[in-house]
């Protein structure tokens, strides 16, 4: 089905971005970042084709780092399906995504990949960062697993089939120092405190597949709070819409600046899954991070709090 351009969020976000880009000259410290919103299903090939198209669109728009949501490559439609398709990080699926990065000369944040786990009954929910030559730069395995009875929805038990990670991960990139997290992690502020105040992160990545119910209640507030209290950019790429008969995600992909302002956004849960696909694009300004931090020097207080650091040093729980 063809979509009218005006109603197509990809077109809308890219075209409004282009017109802004023409008006202002870009400072040297600005680097363009994109957050993808999509509706992945259990069709790995179809999801890859969508991602491939979005990588090309982003590259044409000058994006240097494109961030995909949790479960970009696959969303299961029945119990056990994710374990069946899980692969090692050097397996064929991830290799294809690395090729996309190389071909389009773009960094990719691939949040929430089903990485084969320590045994046949467990995978890792892994956020993979790939550089513009197609090399894997770092892996973050989701620490906080979604074992939640969502009111009016269903009971999720991610720990039934997932082994949590226990490493905090940052990586330097052209967009500054990235802090890697996944989805439900956003509810645990101590992880973000460590990323910022122990590991000097500048941009926090939060690929997600929030439920519609919890998204409506908490999504924007949690993300803006993390941006404000860490004085980091937050890039939150989100799954949106109906994946199958049972699962739907909230959407509302956001890019937030270190002052807590929303600088780019795609719609929350759209009625049609086609309409929920797009890219939110922003120029991240590293000088802006420095300026917010200098004017409001919260790190001086936090880093001097001996007790606070001893407390969070024990994290993650081992
Ligand atoms: O299993 C997959 O296919 C992909 N992974 C997910 O969807 C995960 C685990 S079930 N979802 C969340 O963490 C939702 C968090 C959330 O909604 C909240 O914190 O409110």
mmCIF file of C-alpha atoms and ligand atoms in Angstrom:
data_model
loop_
_atom_site.group_PDB
_atom_site.id
_atom_site.type_symbol
_atom_site.label_atom_id
_atom_site.label_comp_id
_atom_site.label_asym_id
_atom_site.label_seq_id
_atom_site.Cartn_x
_atom_site.Cartn_y
_atom_site.Cartn_z
ATOM 1 C CA UNK A 1 0.000 0.000 0.000
ATOM 2 C CA UNK A 2 1.420 3.372 -0.945
ATOM 3 C CA UNK A 3 1.474 6.026 1.724
ATOM 4 C CA UNK A 4 0.842 9.670 1.149
ATOM 5 C CA UNK A 5 4.084 11.547 1.785
ATOM 6 C CA UNK A 6 2.527 13.978 4.205
ATOM 7 C CA UNK A 7 1.383 11.138 6.445
ATOM 8 C CA UNK A 8 4.621 9.213 6.263
ATOM 9 C CA UNK A 9 6.683 9.942 9.390
ATOM 10 C CA UNK A 10 9.963 9.093 7.685
ATOM 11 C CA UNK A 11 9.335 11.723 5.094
ATOM 12 C CA UNK A 12 8.009 14.203 7.603
ATOM 13 C CA UNK A 13 10.924 13.861 9.989
ATOM 14 C CA UNK A 14 13.548 13.950 7.266
ATOM 15 C CA UNK A 15 12.018 16.831 5.334
ATOM 16 C CA UNK A 16 11.429 19.043 8.368
ATOM 17 C CA UNK A 17 14.966 18.258 9.427
ATOM 18 C CA UNK A 18 16.401 19.203 6.052
ATOM 19 C CA UNK A 19 14.696 22.566 6.062
ATOM 20 C CA UNK A 20 16.099 23.311 9.514
ATOM 21 C CA UNK A 21 19.554 22.172 8.448
ATOM 22 C CA UNK A 22 19.573 24.665 5.589
ATOM 23 C CA UNK A 23 18.736 27.556 7.887
ATOM 24 C CA UNK A 24 21.424 27.144 10.527
ATOM 25 C CA UNK A 25 25.113 26.602 9.972
ATOM 26 C CA UNK A 26 26.453 23.605 11.833
ATOM 27 C CA UNK A 27 29.113 24.055 14.519
ATOM 28 C CA UNK A 28 32.113 21.750 14.267
ATOM 29 C CA UNK A 29 31.151 20.098 17.554
ATOM 30 C CA UNK A 30 27.793 18.942 16.163
ATOM 31 C CA UNK A 31 27.326 15.415 14.932
ATOM 32 C CA UNK A 32 24.152 14.021 13.466
ATOM 33 C CA UNK A 33 22.390 11.167 15.213
ATOM 34 C CA UNK A 34 19.226 9.247 14.330
ATOM 35 C CA UNK A 35 16.803 7.114 16.349
ATOM 36 C CA UNK A 36 14.779 4.541 14.436
ATOM 37 C CA UNK A 37 11.195 3.650 15.238
ATOM 38 C CA UNK A 38 9.879 0.425 13.722
ATOM 39 C CA UNK A 39 7.542 -2.524 14.231
ATOM 40 C CA UNK A 40 9.634 -5.674 14.114
ATOM 41 C CA UNK A 41 7.973 -9.074 13.755
ATOM 42 C CA UNK A 42 9.154 -12.687 13.742
ATOM 43 C CA UNK A 43 10.185 -12.278 10.071
ATOM 44 C CA UNK A 44 13.971 -11.778 10.257
ATOM 45 C CA UNK A 45 14.278 -11.089 6.534
ATOM 46 C CA UNK A 46 11.547 -8.426 6.499
ATOM 47 C CA UNK A 47 13.036 -6.717 9.568
ATOM 48 C CA UNK A 48 16.465 -6.691 7.918
ATOM 49 C CA UNK A 49 15.017 -5.133 4.767
ATOM 50 C CA UNK A 50 13.377 -2.369 6.812
ATOM 51 C CA UNK A 51 16.625 -1.716 8.701
ATOM 52 C CA UNK A 52 18.604 -1.694 5.455
ATOM 53 C CA UNK A 53 16.265 0.907 3.918
ATOM 54 C CA UNK A 54 16.456 3.081 7.034
ATOM 55 C CA UNK A 55 20.274 2.901 7.141
ATOM 56 C CA UNK A 56 20.391 4.206 3.553
ATOM 57 C CA UNK A 57 17.915 7.004 4.322
ATOM 58 C CA UNK A 58 19.888 8.033 7.391
ATOM 59 C CA UNK A 59 23.173 7.981 5.543
ATOM 60 C CA UNK A 60 21.791 10.278 2.841
ATOM 61 C CA UNK A 61 20.609 12.646 5.585
ATOM 62 C CA UNK A 62 24.176 12.829 6.979
ATOM 63 C CA UNK A 63 23.587 10.732 10.099
ATOM 64 C CA UNK A 64 26.842 9.433 11.679
ATOM 65 C CA UNK A 65 25.248 7.165 14.310
ATOM 66 C CA UNK A 66 21.918 5.423 13.730
ATOM 67 C CA UNK A 67 20.254 3.787 16.737
ATOM 68 C CA UNK A 68 17.807 0.886 16.379
ATOM 69 C CA UNK A 69 15.288 -0.258 19.019
ATOM 70 C CA UNK A 70 15.430 -3.357 21.188
ATOM 71 C CA UNK A 71 14.574 -6.529 19.250
ATOM 72 C CA UNK A 72 15.120 -4.737 15.900
ATOM 73 C CA UNK A 73 16.007 -8.024 14.217
ATOM 74 C CA UNK A 74 13.269 -10.205 15.686
ATOM 75 C CA UNK A 75 10.182 -10.081 17.926
ATOM 76 C CA UNK A 76 8.859 -13.503 18.829
ATOM 77 C CA UNK A 77 5.206 -14.412 18.473
ATOM 78 C CA UNK A 78 5.319 -17.448 20.800
ATOM 79 C CA UNK A 79 7.309 -18.706 23.791
ATOM 80 C CA UNK A 80 10.628 -20.263 22.896
ATOM 81 C CA UNK A 81 10.883 -18.712 19.423
ATOM 82 C CA UNK A 82 13.627 -16.254 20.444
ATOM 83 C CA UNK A 83 15.813 -19.099 21.720
ATOM 84 C CA UNK A 84 15.441 -20.913 18.398
ATOM 85 C CA UNK A 85 16.763 -18.003 16.348
ATOM 86 C CA UNK A 86 19.448 -16.797 18.827
ATOM 87 C CA UNK A 87 22.922 -16.700 17.280
ATOM 88 C CA UNK A 88 26.477 -16.007 18.401
ATOM 89 C CA UNK A 89 27.607 -12.427 17.839
ATOM 90 C CA UNK A 90 29.799 -13.544 14.909
ATOM 91 C CA UNK A 91 26.848 -15.412 13.333
ATOM 92 C CA UNK A 92 25.285 -14.636 9.930
ATOM 93 C CA UNK A 93 22.575 -12.221 11.106
ATOM 94 C CA UNK A 94 24.910 -9.810 12.886
ATOM 95 C CA UNK A 95 27.381 -10.070 9.996
ATOM 96 C CA UNK A 96 24.705 -8.729 7.659
ATOM 97 C CA UNK A 97 24.081 -5.764 9.961
ATOM 98 C CA UNK A 98 27.847 -5.122 10.120
ATOM 99 C CA UNK A 99 27.884 -5.063 6.300
ATOM 100 C CA UNK A 100 25.150 -2.409 6.330
ATOM 101 C CA UNK A 101 27.323 -0.217 8.545
ATOM 102 C CA UNK A 102 30.349 -0.691 6.295
ATOM 103 C CA UNK A 103 28.453 -0.109 3.041
ATOM 104 C CA UNK A 104 26.851 3.099 4.281
ATOM 105 C CA UNK A 105 29.843 4.270 6.336
ATOM 106 C CA UNK A 106 27.740 4.759 9.428
ATOM 107 C CA UNK A 107 27.914 3.746 13.097
ATOM 108 C CA UNK A 108 25.034 1.517 14.250
ATOM 109 C CA UNK A 109 23.633 0.994 17.734
ATOM 110 C CA UNK A 110 21.859 -2.357 17.530
ATOM 111 C CA UNK A 111 20.021 -2.621 20.804
ATOM 112 C CA UNK A 112 18.525 -5.876 21.983
ATOM 113 C CA UNK A 113 19.956 -8.560 19.712
ATOM 114 C CA UNK A 114 19.128 -12.188 20.571
ATOM 115 C CA UNK A 115 22.663 -13.419 21.297
ATOM 116 C CA UNK A 116 23.081 -17.135 21.964
ATOM 117 C CA UNK A 117 23.524 -17.592 25.707
ATOM 118 C CA UNK A 118 25.459 -19.904 28.000
ATOM 119 C CA UNK A 119 23.064 -22.851 27.429
ATOM 120 C CA UNK A 120 20.225 -23.876 25.091
ATOM 121 C CA UNK A 121 17.581 -22.393 27.384
ATOM 122 C CA UNK A 122 19.051 -18.918 27.683
ATOM 123 C CA UNK A 123 20.059 -16.047 25.431
ATOM 124 C CA UNK A 124 21.576 -12.638 26.156
ATOM 125 C CA UNK A 125 19.628 -9.511 25.270
ATOM 126 C CA UNK A 126 22.637 -7.745 23.773
ATOM 127 C CA UNK A 127 23.163 -4.160 22.632
ATOM 128 C CA UNK A 128 25.808 -4.250 19.875
ATOM 129 C CA UNK A 129 27.728 -1.156 18.779
ATOM 130 C CA UNK A 130 29.166 -1.341 15.250
ATOM 131 C CA UNK A 131 31.517 1.292 13.802
ATOM 132 C CA UNK A 132 31.493 2.728 10.271
ATOM 133 C CA UNK A 133 33.926 0.083 9.012
ATOM 134 C CA UNK A 134 31.528 -2.668 10.073
ATOM 135 C CA UNK A 135 33.564 -3.782 13.112
ATOM 136 C CA UNK A 136 31.887 -4.582 16.410
ATOM 137 C CA UNK A 137 33.226 -2.055 18.928
ATOM 138 C CA UNK A 138 31.393 -3.211 22.051
ATOM 139 C CA UNK A 139 28.679 -5.417 23.496
ATOM 140 C CA UNK A 140 26.400 -4.637 26.417
ATOM 141 C CA UNK A 141 24.231 -7.432 27.811
ATOM 142 C CA UNK A 142 21.002 -6.208 29.417
ATOM 143 C CA UNK A 143 21.388 -6.266 33.195
ATOM 144 C CA UNK A 144 17.820 -5.654 34.377
ATOM 145 C CA UNK A 145 15.350 -8.231 33.061
ATOM 146 C CA UNK A 146 11.659 -7.465 32.585
ATOM 147 C CA UNK A 147 9.851 -9.785 35.013
ATOM 148 C CA UNK A 148 6.704 -7.736 35.391
ATOM 149 C CA UNK A 149 2.948 -8.242 35.661
ATOM 150 C CA UNK A 150 1.728 -5.317 33.548
ATOM 151 C CA UNK A 151 -1.696 -4.119 34.724
ATOM 152 C CA UNK A 152 -4.392 -4.886 32.145
ATOM 153 C CA UNK A 153 -1.842 -6.488 29.828
ATOM 154 C CA UNK A 154 0.186 -9.645 30.478
ATOM 155 C CA UNK A 155 2.880 -11.140 32.680
ATOM 156 C CA UNK A 156 6.387 -10.845 31.238
ATOM 157 C CA UNK A 157 9.148 -13.132 32.518
ATOM 158 C CA UNK A 158 12.248 -12.255 30.525
ATOM 159 C CA UNK A 159 14.490 -14.089 33.011
ATOM 160 C CA UNK A 160 12.872 -17.408 31.978
ATOM 161 C CA UNK A 161 14.931 -17.362 28.791
ATOM 162 C CA UNK A 162 17.561 -14.637 29.297
ATOM 163 C CA UNK A 163 20.831 -14.540 31.222
ATOM 164 C CA UNK A 164 21.550 -11.020 32.475
ATOM 165 C CA UNK A 165 24.865 -9.307 31.837
ATOM 166 C CA UNK A 166 27.040 -7.917 34.594
ATOM 167 C CA UNK A 167 29.245 -5.364 32.848
ATOM 168 C CA UNK A 168 28.755 -1.642 32.461
ATOM 169 C CA UNK A 169 29.779 -0.569 28.947
ATOM 170 C CA UNK A 170 30.886 2.760 27.479
ATOM 171 C CA UNK A 171 32.505 3.339 24.092
ATOM 172 C CA UNK A 172 34.079 6.384 22.464
ATOM 173 C CA UNK A 173 32.575 7.349 19.099
ATOM 174 C CA UNK A 174 32.426 10.368 16.780
ATOM 175 C CA UNK A 175 29.324 11.403 18.748
ATOM 176 C CA UNK A 176 31.179 11.391 22.062
ATOM 177 C CA UNK A 177 31.357 8.757 24.754
ATOM 178 C CA UNK A 178 28.350 6.444 24.512
ATOM 179 C CA UNK A 179 26.758 4.647 27.473
ATOM 180 C CA UNK A 180 25.029 1.434 26.388
ATOM 181 C CA UNK A 181 21.820 0.280 28.090
ATOM 182 C CA UNK A 182 18.585 -1.527 27.099
ATOM 183 C CA UNK A 183 14.896 -0.776 27.760
ATOM 184 C CA UNK A 184 13.914 -1.814 31.337
ATOM 185 C CA UNK A 185 17.377 -0.626 32.537
ATOM 186 C CA UNK A 186 15.949 2.907 32.351
ATOM 187 C CA UNK A 187 14.094 2.286 35.633
ATOM 188 C CA UNK A 188 17.381 1.806 37.540
ATOM 189 C CA UNK A 189 19.028 5.226 37.877
ATOM 190 C CA UNK A 190 22.178 3.929 39.605
ATOM 191 C CA UNK A 191 23.307 2.357 36.309
ATOM 192 C CA UNK A 192 23.085 5.773 34.615
ATOM 193 C CA UNK A 193 24.815 7.485 37.557
ATOM 194 C CA UNK A 194 27.750 5.119 37.095
ATOM 195 C CA UNK A 195 27.802 5.598 33.324
ATOM 196 C CA UNK A 196 28.032 9.344 33.821
ATOM 197 C CA UNK A 197 29.972 9.898 37.028
ATOM 198 C CA UNK A 198 32.375 6.943 36.933
ATOM 199 C CA UNK A 199 32.676 6.305 33.189
ATOM 200 C CA UNK A 200 32.149 9.839 31.830
ATOM 201 C CA UNK A 201 29.423 8.993 29.343
ATOM 202 C CA UNK A 202 28.111 11.880 27.233
ATOM 203 C CA UNK A 203 25.327 10.193 25.271
ATOM 204 C CA UNK A 204 23.127 7.504 26.819
ATOM 205 C CA UNK A 205 21.560 4.986 24.432
ATOM 206 C CA UNK A 206 18.249 3.371 25.453
ATOM 207 C CA UNK A 207 16.913 1.056 22.739
ATOM 208 C CA UNK A 208 13.490 -0.111 23.884
ATOM 209 C CA UNK A 209 10.324 -2.116 23.334
ATOM 210 C CA UNK A 210 8.205 -0.572 26.086
ATOM 211 C CA UNK A 211 4.713 -1.914 26.546
ATOM 212 C CA UNK A 212 1.890 0.424 25.634
ATOM 213 C CA UNK A 213 0.582 0.506 29.220
ATOM 214 C CA UNK A 214 3.917 1.254 30.933
ATOM 215 C CA UNK A 215 4.949 3.565 28.122
ATOM 216 C CA UNK A 216 1.903 5.763 28.552
ATOM 217 C CA UNK A 217 2.530 5.941 32.296
ATOM 218 C CA UNK A 218 6.324 6.282 32.541
ATOM 219 C CA UNK A 219 8.380 6.426 29.311
ATOM 220 C CA UNK A 220 8.971 10.146 28.738
ATOM 221 C CA UNK A 221 9.370 10.953 32.435
ATOM 222 C CA UNK A 222 11.987 8.255 33.016
ATOM 223 C CA UNK A 223 14.027 9.268 29.967
ATOM 224 C CA UNK A 224 13.952 12.984 30.702
ATOM 225 C CA UNK A 225 14.861 12.353 34.328
ATOM 226 C CA UNK A 226 17.940 10.345 33.286
ATOM 227 C CA UNK A 227 18.985 13.126 30.861
ATOM 228 C CA UNK A 228 18.566 15.847 33.490
ATOM 229 C CA UNK A 229 20.281 14.051 36.375
ATOM 230 C CA UNK A 230 23.248 12.905 34.251
ATOM 231 C CA UNK A 231 23.457 15.979 31.992
ATOM 232 C CA UNK A 232 23.783 13.655 29.006
ATOM 233 C CA UNK A 233 21.984 13.402 25.701
ATOM 234 C CA UNK A 234 19.570 10.456 25.740
ATOM 235 C CA UNK A 235 18.779 8.639 22.496
ATOM 236 C CA UNK A 236 15.801 6.301 22.887
ATOM 237 C CA UNK A 237 14.871 4.311 19.769
ATOM 238 C CA UNK A 238 11.566 2.513 20.268
ATOM 239 C CA UNK A 239 9.523 -0.329 18.880
ATOM 240 C CA UNK A 240 6.020 0.907 18.032
ATOM 241 C CA UNK A 241 2.692 -0.690 17.237
ATOM 242 C CA UNK A 242 1.441 -4.231 16.856
ATOM 243 C CA UNK A 243 4.086 -6.951 16.382
ATOM 244 C CA UNK A 244 1.630 -9.864 16.443
ATOM 245 C CA UNK A 245 -1.687 -10.886 18.014
ATOM 246 C CA UNK A 246 -0.309 -10.589 21.554
ATOM 247 C CA UNK A 247 2.388 -7.901 21.553
ATOM 248 C CA UNK A 248 2.304 -4.188 20.971
ATOM 249 C CA UNK A 249 4.828 -1.494 21.826
ATOM 250 C CA UNK A 250 4.446 2.116 22.829
ATOM 251 C CA UNK A 251 6.660 3.943 20.321
ATOM 252 C CA UNK A 252 7.453 7.630 21.013
ATOM 253 C CA UNK A 253 11.143 7.463 20.053
ATOM 254 C CA UNK A 254 12.890 10.409 21.689
ATOM 255 C CA UNK A 255 16.158 12.294 21.525
ATOM 256 C CA UNK A 256 16.644 14.446 24.629
ATOM 257 C CA UNK A 257 19.372 17.015 25.262
ATOM 258 C CA UNK A 258 21.402 17.393 28.499
ATOM 259 C CA UNK A 259 18.993 20.070 29.732
ATOM 260 C CA UNK A 260 16.125 17.567 29.469
ATOM 261 C CA UNK A 261 14.547 19.143 26.384
ATOM 262 C CA UNK A 262 13.004 16.820 23.811
ATOM 263 C CA UNK A 263 14.768 17.719 20.569
ATOM 264 C CA UNK A 264 13.278 15.045 18.282
ATOM 265 C CA UNK A 265 10.384 12.648 18.595
ATOM 266 C CA UNK A 266 8.304 10.170 16.609
ATOM 267 C CA UNK A 267 4.665 9.407 17.452
ATOM 268 C CA UNK A 268 3.546 7.166 20.282
ATOM 269 C CA UNK A 269 1.701 3.980 19.375
ATOM 270 C CA UNK A 270 0.291 4.505 15.894
ATOM 271 C CA UNK A 271 -2.837 2.787 14.695
ATOM 272 C CA UNK A 272 -1.171 1.437 11.579
ATOM 273 C CA UNK A 273 2.160 -0.360 11.803
ATOM 274 C CA UNK A 274 3.275 1.187 8.519
ATOM 275 C CA UNK A 275 2.820 4.641 9.957
ATOM 276 C CA UNK A 276 4.968 3.822 12.976
ATOM 277 C CA UNK A 277 8.238 3.502 11.018
ATOM 278 C CA UNK A 278 10.628 6.448 10.811
ATOM 279 C CA UNK A 279 13.818 8.175 11.952
ATOM 280 C CA UNK A 280 14.102 11.014 14.473
ATOM 281 C CA UNK A 281 17.209 13.060 13.678
ATOM 282 C CA UNK A 282 19.171 15.618 15.683
ATOM 283 C CA UNK A 283 22.621 17.243 15.685
ATOM 284 C CA UNK A 284 24.203 16.369 19.002
ATOM 285 C CA UNK A 285 26.353 19.248 20.238
ATOM 286 C CA UNK A 286 29.234 18.268 22.510
ATOM 287 C CA UNK A 287 29.746 21.935 23.483
ATOM 288 C CA UNK A 288 26.182 21.971 24.766
ATOM 289 C CA UNK A 289 27.022 19.126 27.146
ATOM 290 C CA UNK A 290 30.046 21.040 28.436
ATOM 291 C CA UNK A 291 28.011 24.210 28.826
ATOM 292 C CA UNK A 292 25.205 22.558 30.842
ATOM 293 C CA UNK A 293 27.763 20.828 33.080
ATOM 294 C CA UNK A 294 29.801 23.983 33.707
ATOM 295 C CA UNK A 295 26.795 26.127 34.543
ATOM 296 C CA UNK A 296 25.326 23.538 36.883
ATOM 297 C CA UNK A 297 28.292 21.580 38.293
ATOM 298 C CA UNK A 298 26.446 18.689 39.964
ATOM 299 C CA UNK A 299 29.348 16.293 39.349
ATOM 300 C CA UNK A 300 31.508 18.193 41.856
ATOM 301 C CA UNK A 301 28.981 17.474 44.565
ATOM 302 C CA UNK A 302 28.321 13.878 43.563
ATOM 303 C CA UNK A 303 31.963 12.878 43.113
ATOM 304 C CA UNK A 304 32.814 14.360 46.511
ATOM 305 C CA UNK A 305 30.209 12.236 48.164
ATOM 306 C CA UNK A 306 32.408 9.446 49.356
ATOM 307 C CA UNK A 307 29.484 7.450 50.721
ATOM 308 C CA UNK A 308 27.516 7.658 47.488
ATOM 309 C CA UNK A 309 30.407 6.247 45.486
ATOM 310 C CA UNK A 310 30.941 3.404 47.920
ATOM 311 C CA UNK A 311 27.279 2.539 47.599
ATOM 312 C CA UNK A 312 27.164 2.458 43.839
ATOM 313 C CA UNK A 313 30.574 0.832 43.531
ATOM 314 C CA UNK A 314 28.895 -2.391 44.612
ATOM 315 C CA UNK A 315 26.773 -2.278 41.469
ATOM 316 C CA UNK A 316 26.010 -4.322 39.452
ATOM 317 C CA UNK A 317 25.034 -7.000 41.913
ATOM 318 C CA UNK A 318 27.297 -9.988 41.521
HETATM 319 O O1 LIG B 1 11.565 -9.997 24.167
HETATM 320 C C1 LIG B 1 11.654 -9.266 23.183
HETATM 321 O O2 LIG B 1 11.205 -9.561 22.062
HETATM 322 C C2 LIG B 1 12.317 -7.955 23.355
HETATM 323 N N1 LIG B 1 12.448 -7.586 24.707
HETATM 324 C C3 LIG B 1 11.504 -6.936 25.352
HETATM 325 O O3 LIG B 1 10.469 -6.621 24.830
HETATM 326 C C4 LIG B 1 11.768 -6.578 26.775
HETATM 327 C C5 LIG B 1 11.758 -7.811 27.614
HETATM 328 S S1 LIG B 1 10.271 -8.766 27.524
HETATM 329 N N2 LIG B 1 10.810 -5.593 27.203
HETATM 330 C C6 LIG B 1 11.035 -4.706 28.148
HETATM 331 O O4 LIG B 1 12.096 -4.652 28.763
HETATM 332 C C7 LIG B 1 9.886 -3.737 28.386
HETATM 333 C C8 LIG B 1 10.147 -2.750 29.499
HETATM 334 C C9 LIG B 1 8.940 -1.955 29.800
HETATM 335 O O5 LIG B 1 7.971 -1.957 29.094
HETATM 336 C C10 LIG B 1 8.916 -1.137 31.027
HETATM 337 O O6 LIG B 1 9.948 -0.996 31.725
HETATM 338 O O7 LIG B 1 7.842 -0.600 31.330
#
